[in-house]
CSV table of C-alpha atoms in Angstrom, one decimal:
chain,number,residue,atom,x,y,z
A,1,UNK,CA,23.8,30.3,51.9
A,2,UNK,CA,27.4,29.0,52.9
A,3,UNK,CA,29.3,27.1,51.1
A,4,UNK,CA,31.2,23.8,52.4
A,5,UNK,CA,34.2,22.0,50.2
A,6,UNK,CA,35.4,18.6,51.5
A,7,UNK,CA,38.0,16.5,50.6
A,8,UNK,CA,37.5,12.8,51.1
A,9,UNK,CA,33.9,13.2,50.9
A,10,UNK,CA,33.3,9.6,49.8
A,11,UNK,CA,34.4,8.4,52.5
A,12,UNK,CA,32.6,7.6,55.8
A,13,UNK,CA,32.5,10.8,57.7
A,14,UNK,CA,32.5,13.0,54.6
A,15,UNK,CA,29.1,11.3,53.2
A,16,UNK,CA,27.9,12.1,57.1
A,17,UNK,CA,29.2,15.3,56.9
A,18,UNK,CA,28.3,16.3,53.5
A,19,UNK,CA,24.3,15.2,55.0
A,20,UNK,CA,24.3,16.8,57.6
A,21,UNK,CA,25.5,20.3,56.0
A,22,UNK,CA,22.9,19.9,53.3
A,23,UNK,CA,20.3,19.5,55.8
A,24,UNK,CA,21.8,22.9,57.7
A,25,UNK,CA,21.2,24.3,54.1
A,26,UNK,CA,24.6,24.5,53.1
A,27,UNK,CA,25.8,24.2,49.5
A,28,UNK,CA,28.3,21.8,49.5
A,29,UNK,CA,31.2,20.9,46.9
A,30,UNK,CA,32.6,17.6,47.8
A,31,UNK,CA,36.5,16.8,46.2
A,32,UNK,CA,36.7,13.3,44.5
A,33,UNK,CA,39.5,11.3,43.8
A,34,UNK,CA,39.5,9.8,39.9
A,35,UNK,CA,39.3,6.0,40.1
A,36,UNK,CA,38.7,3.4,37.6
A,37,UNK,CA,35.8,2.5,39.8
A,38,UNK,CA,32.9,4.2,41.5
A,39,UNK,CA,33.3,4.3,45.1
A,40,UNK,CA,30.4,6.9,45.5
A,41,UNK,CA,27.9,4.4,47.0
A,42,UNK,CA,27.6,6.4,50.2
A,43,UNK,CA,26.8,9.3,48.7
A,44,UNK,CA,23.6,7.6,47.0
A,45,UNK,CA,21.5,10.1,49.2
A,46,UNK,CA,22.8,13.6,48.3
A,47,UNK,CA,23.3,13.0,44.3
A,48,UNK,CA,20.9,14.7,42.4
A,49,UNK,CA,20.3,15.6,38.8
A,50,UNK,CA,23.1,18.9,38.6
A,51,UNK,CA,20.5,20.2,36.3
A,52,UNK,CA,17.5,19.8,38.9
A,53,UNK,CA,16.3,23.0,40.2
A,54,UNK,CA,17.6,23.8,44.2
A,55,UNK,CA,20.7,21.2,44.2
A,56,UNK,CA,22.9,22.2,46.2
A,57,UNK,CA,25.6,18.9,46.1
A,58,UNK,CA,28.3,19.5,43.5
A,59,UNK,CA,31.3,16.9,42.7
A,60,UNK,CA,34.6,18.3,41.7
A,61,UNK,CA,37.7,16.4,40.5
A,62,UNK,CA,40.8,17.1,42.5
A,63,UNK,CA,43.8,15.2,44.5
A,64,UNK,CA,45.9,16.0,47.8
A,65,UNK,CA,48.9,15.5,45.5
A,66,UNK,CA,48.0,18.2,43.4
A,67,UNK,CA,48.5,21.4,44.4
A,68,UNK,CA,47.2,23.4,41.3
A,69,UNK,CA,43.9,21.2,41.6
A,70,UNK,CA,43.3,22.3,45.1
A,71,UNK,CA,44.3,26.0,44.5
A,72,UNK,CA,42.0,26.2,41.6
A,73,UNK,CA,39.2,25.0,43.3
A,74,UNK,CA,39.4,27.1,46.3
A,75,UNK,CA,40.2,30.2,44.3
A,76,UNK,CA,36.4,29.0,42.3
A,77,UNK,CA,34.9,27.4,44.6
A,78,UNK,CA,35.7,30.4,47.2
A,79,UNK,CA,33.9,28.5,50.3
A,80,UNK,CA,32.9,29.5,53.5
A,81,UNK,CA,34.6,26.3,55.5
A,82,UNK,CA,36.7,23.0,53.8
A,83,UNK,CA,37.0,19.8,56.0
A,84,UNK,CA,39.8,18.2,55.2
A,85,UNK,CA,39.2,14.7,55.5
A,86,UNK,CA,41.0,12.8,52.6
A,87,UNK,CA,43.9,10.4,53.6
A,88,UNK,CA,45.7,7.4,52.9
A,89,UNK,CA,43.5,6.2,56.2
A,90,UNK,CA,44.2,2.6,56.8
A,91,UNK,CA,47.1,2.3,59.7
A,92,UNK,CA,48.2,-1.5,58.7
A,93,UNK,CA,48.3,-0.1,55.2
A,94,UNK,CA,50.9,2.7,56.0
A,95,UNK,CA,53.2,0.3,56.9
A,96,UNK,CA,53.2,-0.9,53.0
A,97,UNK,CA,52.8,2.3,51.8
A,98,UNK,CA,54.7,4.8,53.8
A,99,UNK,CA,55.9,7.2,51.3
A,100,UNK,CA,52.4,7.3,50.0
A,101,UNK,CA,50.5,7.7,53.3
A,102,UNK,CA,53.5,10.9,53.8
A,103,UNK,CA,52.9,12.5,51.1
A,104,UNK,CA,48.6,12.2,51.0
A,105,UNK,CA,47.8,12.2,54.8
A,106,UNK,CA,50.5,14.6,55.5
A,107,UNK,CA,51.8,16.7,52.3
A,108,UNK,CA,48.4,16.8,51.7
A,109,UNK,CA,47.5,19.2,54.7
A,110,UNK,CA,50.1,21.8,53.8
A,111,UNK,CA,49.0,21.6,49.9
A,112,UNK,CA,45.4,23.0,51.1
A,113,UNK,CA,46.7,25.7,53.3
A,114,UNK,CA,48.9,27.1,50.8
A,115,UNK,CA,46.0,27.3,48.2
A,116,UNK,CA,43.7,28.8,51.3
A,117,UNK,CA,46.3,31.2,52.0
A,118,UNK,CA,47.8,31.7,48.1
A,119,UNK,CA,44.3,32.2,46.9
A,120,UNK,CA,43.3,34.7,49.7
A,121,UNK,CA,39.9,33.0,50.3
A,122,UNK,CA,38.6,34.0,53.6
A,123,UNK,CA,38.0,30.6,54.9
A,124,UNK,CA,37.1,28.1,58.4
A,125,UNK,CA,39.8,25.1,57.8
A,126,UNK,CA,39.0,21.7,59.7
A,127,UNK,CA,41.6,19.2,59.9
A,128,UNK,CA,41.2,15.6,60.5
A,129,UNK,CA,44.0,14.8,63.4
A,130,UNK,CA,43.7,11.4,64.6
A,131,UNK,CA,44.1,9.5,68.2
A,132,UNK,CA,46.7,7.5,66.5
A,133,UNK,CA,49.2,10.4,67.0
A,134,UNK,CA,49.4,10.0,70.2
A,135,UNK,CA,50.7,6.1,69.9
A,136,UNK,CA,52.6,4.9,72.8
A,137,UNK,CA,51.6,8.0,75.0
A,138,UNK,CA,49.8,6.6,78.6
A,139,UNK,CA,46.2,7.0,79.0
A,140,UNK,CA,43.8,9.0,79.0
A,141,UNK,CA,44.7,11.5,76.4
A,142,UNK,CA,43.8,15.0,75.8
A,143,UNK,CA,44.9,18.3,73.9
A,144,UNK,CA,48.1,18.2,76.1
A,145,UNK,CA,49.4,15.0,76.2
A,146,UNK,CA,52.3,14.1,74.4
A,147,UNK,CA,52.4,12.9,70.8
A,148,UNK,CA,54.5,9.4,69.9
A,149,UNK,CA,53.2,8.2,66.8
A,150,UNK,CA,53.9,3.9,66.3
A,151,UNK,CA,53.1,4.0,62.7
A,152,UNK,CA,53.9,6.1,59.5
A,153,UNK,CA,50.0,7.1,59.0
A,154,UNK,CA,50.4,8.4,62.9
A,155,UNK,CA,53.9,10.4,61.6
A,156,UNK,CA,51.9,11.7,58.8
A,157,UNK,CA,49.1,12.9,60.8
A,158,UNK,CA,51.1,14.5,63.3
A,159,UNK,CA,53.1,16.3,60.2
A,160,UNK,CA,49.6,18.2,59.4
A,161,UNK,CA,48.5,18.7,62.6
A,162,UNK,CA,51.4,20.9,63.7
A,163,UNK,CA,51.1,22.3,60.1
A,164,UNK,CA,47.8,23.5,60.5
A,165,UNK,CA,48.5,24.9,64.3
A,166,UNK,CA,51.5,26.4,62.6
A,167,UNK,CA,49.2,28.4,59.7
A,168,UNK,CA,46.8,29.7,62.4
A,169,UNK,CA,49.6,31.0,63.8
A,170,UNK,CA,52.0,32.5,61.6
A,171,UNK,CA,49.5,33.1,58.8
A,172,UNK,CA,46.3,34.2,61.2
A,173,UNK,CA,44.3,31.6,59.1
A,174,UNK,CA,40.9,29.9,60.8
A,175,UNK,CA,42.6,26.4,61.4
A,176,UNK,CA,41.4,23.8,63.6
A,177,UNK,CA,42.3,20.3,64.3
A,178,UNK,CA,40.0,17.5,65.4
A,179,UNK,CA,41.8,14.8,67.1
A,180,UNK,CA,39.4,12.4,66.7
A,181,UNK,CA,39.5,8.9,68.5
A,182,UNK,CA,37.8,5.8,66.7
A,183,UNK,CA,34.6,6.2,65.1
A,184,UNK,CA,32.8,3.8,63.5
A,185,UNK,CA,29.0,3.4,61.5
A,186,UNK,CA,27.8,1.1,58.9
A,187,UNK,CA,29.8,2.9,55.7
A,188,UNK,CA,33.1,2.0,58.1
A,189,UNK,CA,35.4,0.5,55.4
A,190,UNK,CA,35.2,-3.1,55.0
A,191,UNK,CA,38.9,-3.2,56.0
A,192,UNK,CA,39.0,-1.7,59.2
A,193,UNK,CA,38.6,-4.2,62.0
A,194,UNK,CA,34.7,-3.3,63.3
A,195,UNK,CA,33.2,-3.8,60.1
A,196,UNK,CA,35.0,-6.5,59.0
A,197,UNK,CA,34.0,-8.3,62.6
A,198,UNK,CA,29.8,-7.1,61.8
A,199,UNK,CA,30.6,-8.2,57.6
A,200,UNK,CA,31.7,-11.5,58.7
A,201,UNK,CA,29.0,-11.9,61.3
A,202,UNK,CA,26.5,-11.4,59.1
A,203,UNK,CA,27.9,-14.1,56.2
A,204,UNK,CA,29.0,-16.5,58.8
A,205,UNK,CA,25.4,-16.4,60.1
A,206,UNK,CA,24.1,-16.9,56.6
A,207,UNK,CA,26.2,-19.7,56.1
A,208,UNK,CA,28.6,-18.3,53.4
A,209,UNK,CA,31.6,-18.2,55.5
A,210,UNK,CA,33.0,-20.0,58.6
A,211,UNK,CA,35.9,-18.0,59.7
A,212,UNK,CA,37.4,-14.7,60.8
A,213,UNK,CA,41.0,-14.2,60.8
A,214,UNK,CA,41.9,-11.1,63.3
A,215,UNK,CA,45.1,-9.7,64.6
A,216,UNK,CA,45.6,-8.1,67.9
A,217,UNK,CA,42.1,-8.7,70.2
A,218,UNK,CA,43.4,-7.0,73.2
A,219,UNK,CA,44.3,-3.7,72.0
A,220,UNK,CA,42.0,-1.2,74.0
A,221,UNK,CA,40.5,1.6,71.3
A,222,UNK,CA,38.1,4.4,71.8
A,223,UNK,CA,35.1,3.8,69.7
A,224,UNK,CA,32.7,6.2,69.1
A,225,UNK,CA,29.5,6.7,66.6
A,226,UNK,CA,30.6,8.4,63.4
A,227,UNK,CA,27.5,10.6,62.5
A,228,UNK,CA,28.4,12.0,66.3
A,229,UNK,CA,31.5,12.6,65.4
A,230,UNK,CA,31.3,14.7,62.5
A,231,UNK,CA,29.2,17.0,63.9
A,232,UNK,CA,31.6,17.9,66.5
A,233,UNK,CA,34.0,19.0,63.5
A,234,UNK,CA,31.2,21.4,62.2
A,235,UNK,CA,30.8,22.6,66.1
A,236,UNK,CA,34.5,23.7,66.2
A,237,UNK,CA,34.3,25.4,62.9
A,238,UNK,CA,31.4,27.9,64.7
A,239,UNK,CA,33.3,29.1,67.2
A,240,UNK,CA,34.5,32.7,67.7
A,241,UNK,CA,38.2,31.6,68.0
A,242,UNK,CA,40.1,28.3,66.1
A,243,UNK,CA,41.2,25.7,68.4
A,244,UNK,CA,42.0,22.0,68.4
A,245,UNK,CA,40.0,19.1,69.9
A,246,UNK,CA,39.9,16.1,71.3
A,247,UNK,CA,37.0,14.0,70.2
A,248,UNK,CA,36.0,10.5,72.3
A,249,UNK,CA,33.9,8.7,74.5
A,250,UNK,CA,36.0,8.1,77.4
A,251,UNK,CA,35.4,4.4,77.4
A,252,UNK,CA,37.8,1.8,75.7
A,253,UNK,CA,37.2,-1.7,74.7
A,254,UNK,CA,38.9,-4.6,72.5
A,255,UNK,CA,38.4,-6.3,69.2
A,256,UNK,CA,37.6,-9.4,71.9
A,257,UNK,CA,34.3,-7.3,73.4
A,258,UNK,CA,33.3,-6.1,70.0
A,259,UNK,CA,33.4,-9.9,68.8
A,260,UNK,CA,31.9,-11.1,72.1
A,261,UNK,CA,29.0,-8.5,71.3
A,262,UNK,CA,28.5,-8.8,67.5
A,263,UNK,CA,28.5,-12.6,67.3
A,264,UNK,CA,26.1,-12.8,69.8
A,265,UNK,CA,23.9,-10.3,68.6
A,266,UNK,CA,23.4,-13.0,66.1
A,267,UNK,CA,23.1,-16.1,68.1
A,268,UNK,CA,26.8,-17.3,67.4
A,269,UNK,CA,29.7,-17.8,69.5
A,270,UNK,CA,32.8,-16.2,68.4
A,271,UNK,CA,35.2,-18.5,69.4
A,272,UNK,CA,33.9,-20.9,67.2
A,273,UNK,CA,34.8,-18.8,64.3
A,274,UNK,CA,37.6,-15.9,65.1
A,275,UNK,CA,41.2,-16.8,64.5
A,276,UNK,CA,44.4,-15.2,65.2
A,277,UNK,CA,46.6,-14.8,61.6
A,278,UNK,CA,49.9,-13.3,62.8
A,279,UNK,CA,49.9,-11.3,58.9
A,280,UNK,CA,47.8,-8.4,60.5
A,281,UNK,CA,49.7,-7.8,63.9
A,282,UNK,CA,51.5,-4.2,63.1
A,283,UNK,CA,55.4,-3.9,63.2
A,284,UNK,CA,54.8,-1.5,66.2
A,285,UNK,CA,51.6,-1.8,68.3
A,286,UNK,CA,49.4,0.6,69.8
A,287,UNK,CA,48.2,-0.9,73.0
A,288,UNK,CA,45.4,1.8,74.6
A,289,UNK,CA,43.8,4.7,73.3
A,290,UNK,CA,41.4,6.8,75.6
A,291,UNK,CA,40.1,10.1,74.8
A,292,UNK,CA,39.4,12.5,76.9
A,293,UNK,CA,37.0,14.8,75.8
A,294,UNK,CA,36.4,17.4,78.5
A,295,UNK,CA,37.7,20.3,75.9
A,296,UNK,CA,34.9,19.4,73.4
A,297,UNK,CA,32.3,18.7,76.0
A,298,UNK,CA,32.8,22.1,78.2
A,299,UNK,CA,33.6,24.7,75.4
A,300,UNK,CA,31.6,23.4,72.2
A,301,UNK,CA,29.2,21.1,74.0
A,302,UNK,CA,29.3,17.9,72.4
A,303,UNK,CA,29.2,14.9,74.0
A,304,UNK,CA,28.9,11.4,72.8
A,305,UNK,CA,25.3,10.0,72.3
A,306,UNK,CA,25.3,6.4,71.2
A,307,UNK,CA,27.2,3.7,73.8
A,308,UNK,CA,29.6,0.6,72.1
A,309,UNK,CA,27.0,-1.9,72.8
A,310,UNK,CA,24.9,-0.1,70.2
A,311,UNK,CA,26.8,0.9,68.3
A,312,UNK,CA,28.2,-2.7,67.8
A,313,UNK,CA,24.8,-4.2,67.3
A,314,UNK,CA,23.5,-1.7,64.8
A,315,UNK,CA,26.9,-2.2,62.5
A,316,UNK,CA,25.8,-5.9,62.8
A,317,UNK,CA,21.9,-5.5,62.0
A,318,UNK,CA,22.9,-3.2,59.3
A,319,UNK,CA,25.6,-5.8,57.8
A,320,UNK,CA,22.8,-8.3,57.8
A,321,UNK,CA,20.4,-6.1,56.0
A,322,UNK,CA,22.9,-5.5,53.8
A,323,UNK,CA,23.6,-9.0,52.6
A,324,UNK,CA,20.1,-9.8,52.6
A,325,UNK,CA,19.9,-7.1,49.7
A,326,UNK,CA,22.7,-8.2,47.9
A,327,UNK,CA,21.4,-11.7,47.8
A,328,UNK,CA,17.8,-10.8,46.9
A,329,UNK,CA,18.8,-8.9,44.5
A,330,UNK,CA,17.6,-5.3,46.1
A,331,UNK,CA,21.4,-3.6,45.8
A,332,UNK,CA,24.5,-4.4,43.0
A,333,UNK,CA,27.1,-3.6,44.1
């Protein structure tokens, strides 16, 4: 049975990621942040009982910013692959917090690699690299295109790509980046602009809110389905040699087409209820990101499944469902 460790696992991609290894009949040891709430909700469907016979989901305490948690649970732990997909995530955030989003997103990378490498555990290492690396860089992008990062998450990203291309190289470990483009699902953050356009569809259609307040409509972005997604980081992680990736659809759109799409998935007009509010425009701006995925598709064979229109529409139907529960009574949260 091999053994998976990821870092950010209750976030969106790791709760997909952590299901869909299970379901390959992996064991998998997911790292958690302590927090003075639970934030474990996505993970509902792969905690079981540790004392139930055949589990095979373990939860370990551990932070990015400590390097002798990390080391000590790879040296234990001793798995056969670690995602790495913990991070001070939120661009517009970075800009608040940039000495934080440095030292997580990008000191962060570097702390794992040294506790791969310190602990001598024979590993696979995915990184999560993001399209927002390559910034102000013309479209389409690929693996060659040049990086210019517009924002201090972007800078920290970029900081552990290049460290994890430098560890496969000077250090022969198994090191791949995924420089993944946009992806987006129902357990999207709140705060991120697609599910806080299908969140406020579904309360403005239920009559318990009137307005959206958005920045920038007319930045183009790459979006892609998440579940998709992750499996293309377990794809690279099977090849014979380590590489990096880029990950995308090849089709970008605006915060203006996803409102145009989700509202009237619902039977509203957007215009009636989206505002501008100049408090989330970005100091610097990144106008058009486009993945090209050619890499991914010829040499792992993954290609995107699920088109923006539906993709769109089910964050919307699954928003609605959502706060029909909440209100019934069906989910706390």
């Amino acid at each position: 049975m091999k053994k998976a460790l990821i870092t950010g696992v209750t976030g969106q991609d790791g709760s997909y990621l952590a299901e869909m290894l299970l379901a390959k009949g992996y064991e998998v040891h997911g790292v958690v942040r302590r927090s003075s709430s639970f934030n474990s909700g996505r993970l509902d469907g792969v905690y079981r009982d540790p004392h139930e016979a055949g589990v095979r989901f373990f939860k370990h305490y551990a932070d990015l910013s400590d390097s002798s948690s990390l080391f000590c649970l790879i040296r234990d732990v001793q798995p056969d692959e670690v995602y790495n997909l913990a991070a001070q995530s939120h661009v517009r955030v970075s800009f608040d917090v940039p000495e934080y989003t440095g030292d997580v997103t990008g000191l962060g990378v570097i702390r794992i690699l040294e506790a791969i490498r310190t602990a001598g555990v024979p590993t696979r290492f995915y990184q999560a690299s993001s399209s927002e690396m390559f910034g102000a860089s013309p479209a389409p992008q690929n693996e060659a295109t040049r990086f210019v990062p517009q924002s201090p998450y972007g800078v920290a990203k970029l900081y552990g790509h290049w460290t994890t291309v430098n560890y496969r190289e000077a250090h022969n470990l198994f090191a791949c980046s995924g420089i993944l483009f946009n992806h987006e699902s129902p357990r999207r953050g709140e705060n991120f602009v697609t599910r806080k356009i299908s969140r406020a569809v579904a309360r403005i259609q239920a009559g318990i809110q009137d307005k959206l307040f958005m920045g920038n409509l007319d930045a183009l972005r790459d979006w892609g389905y998440a579940p998709e997604y992750v499996e293309a980081m377990w794809m690279m992680l099977q090849q014979d040699q380590p590489d990096d990736y880029v990950v995308a659809t090849g089709e970008a759109h605006t915060p203006r087409e996803f409102c145009e799409i989700a509202f009237g998935h619902a039977g509203l007009n957007w215009e009636n209820h989206v505002e501008i509010d100049p408090r989330y425009y970005r100091p610097t701006e990144v106008n058009h990101l486009l993945g090209d995925a050619t890499k991914a598709r010829v040499e792992l064979g993954w290609a995107p499944k699920t088109g923006f229109e539906d993709l769109v529409r089910l964050m919307v139907d699954a928003d609605i469902r959502l706060l029909e529960d909440e209100r019934s009574g069906k989910l706390v949260r």
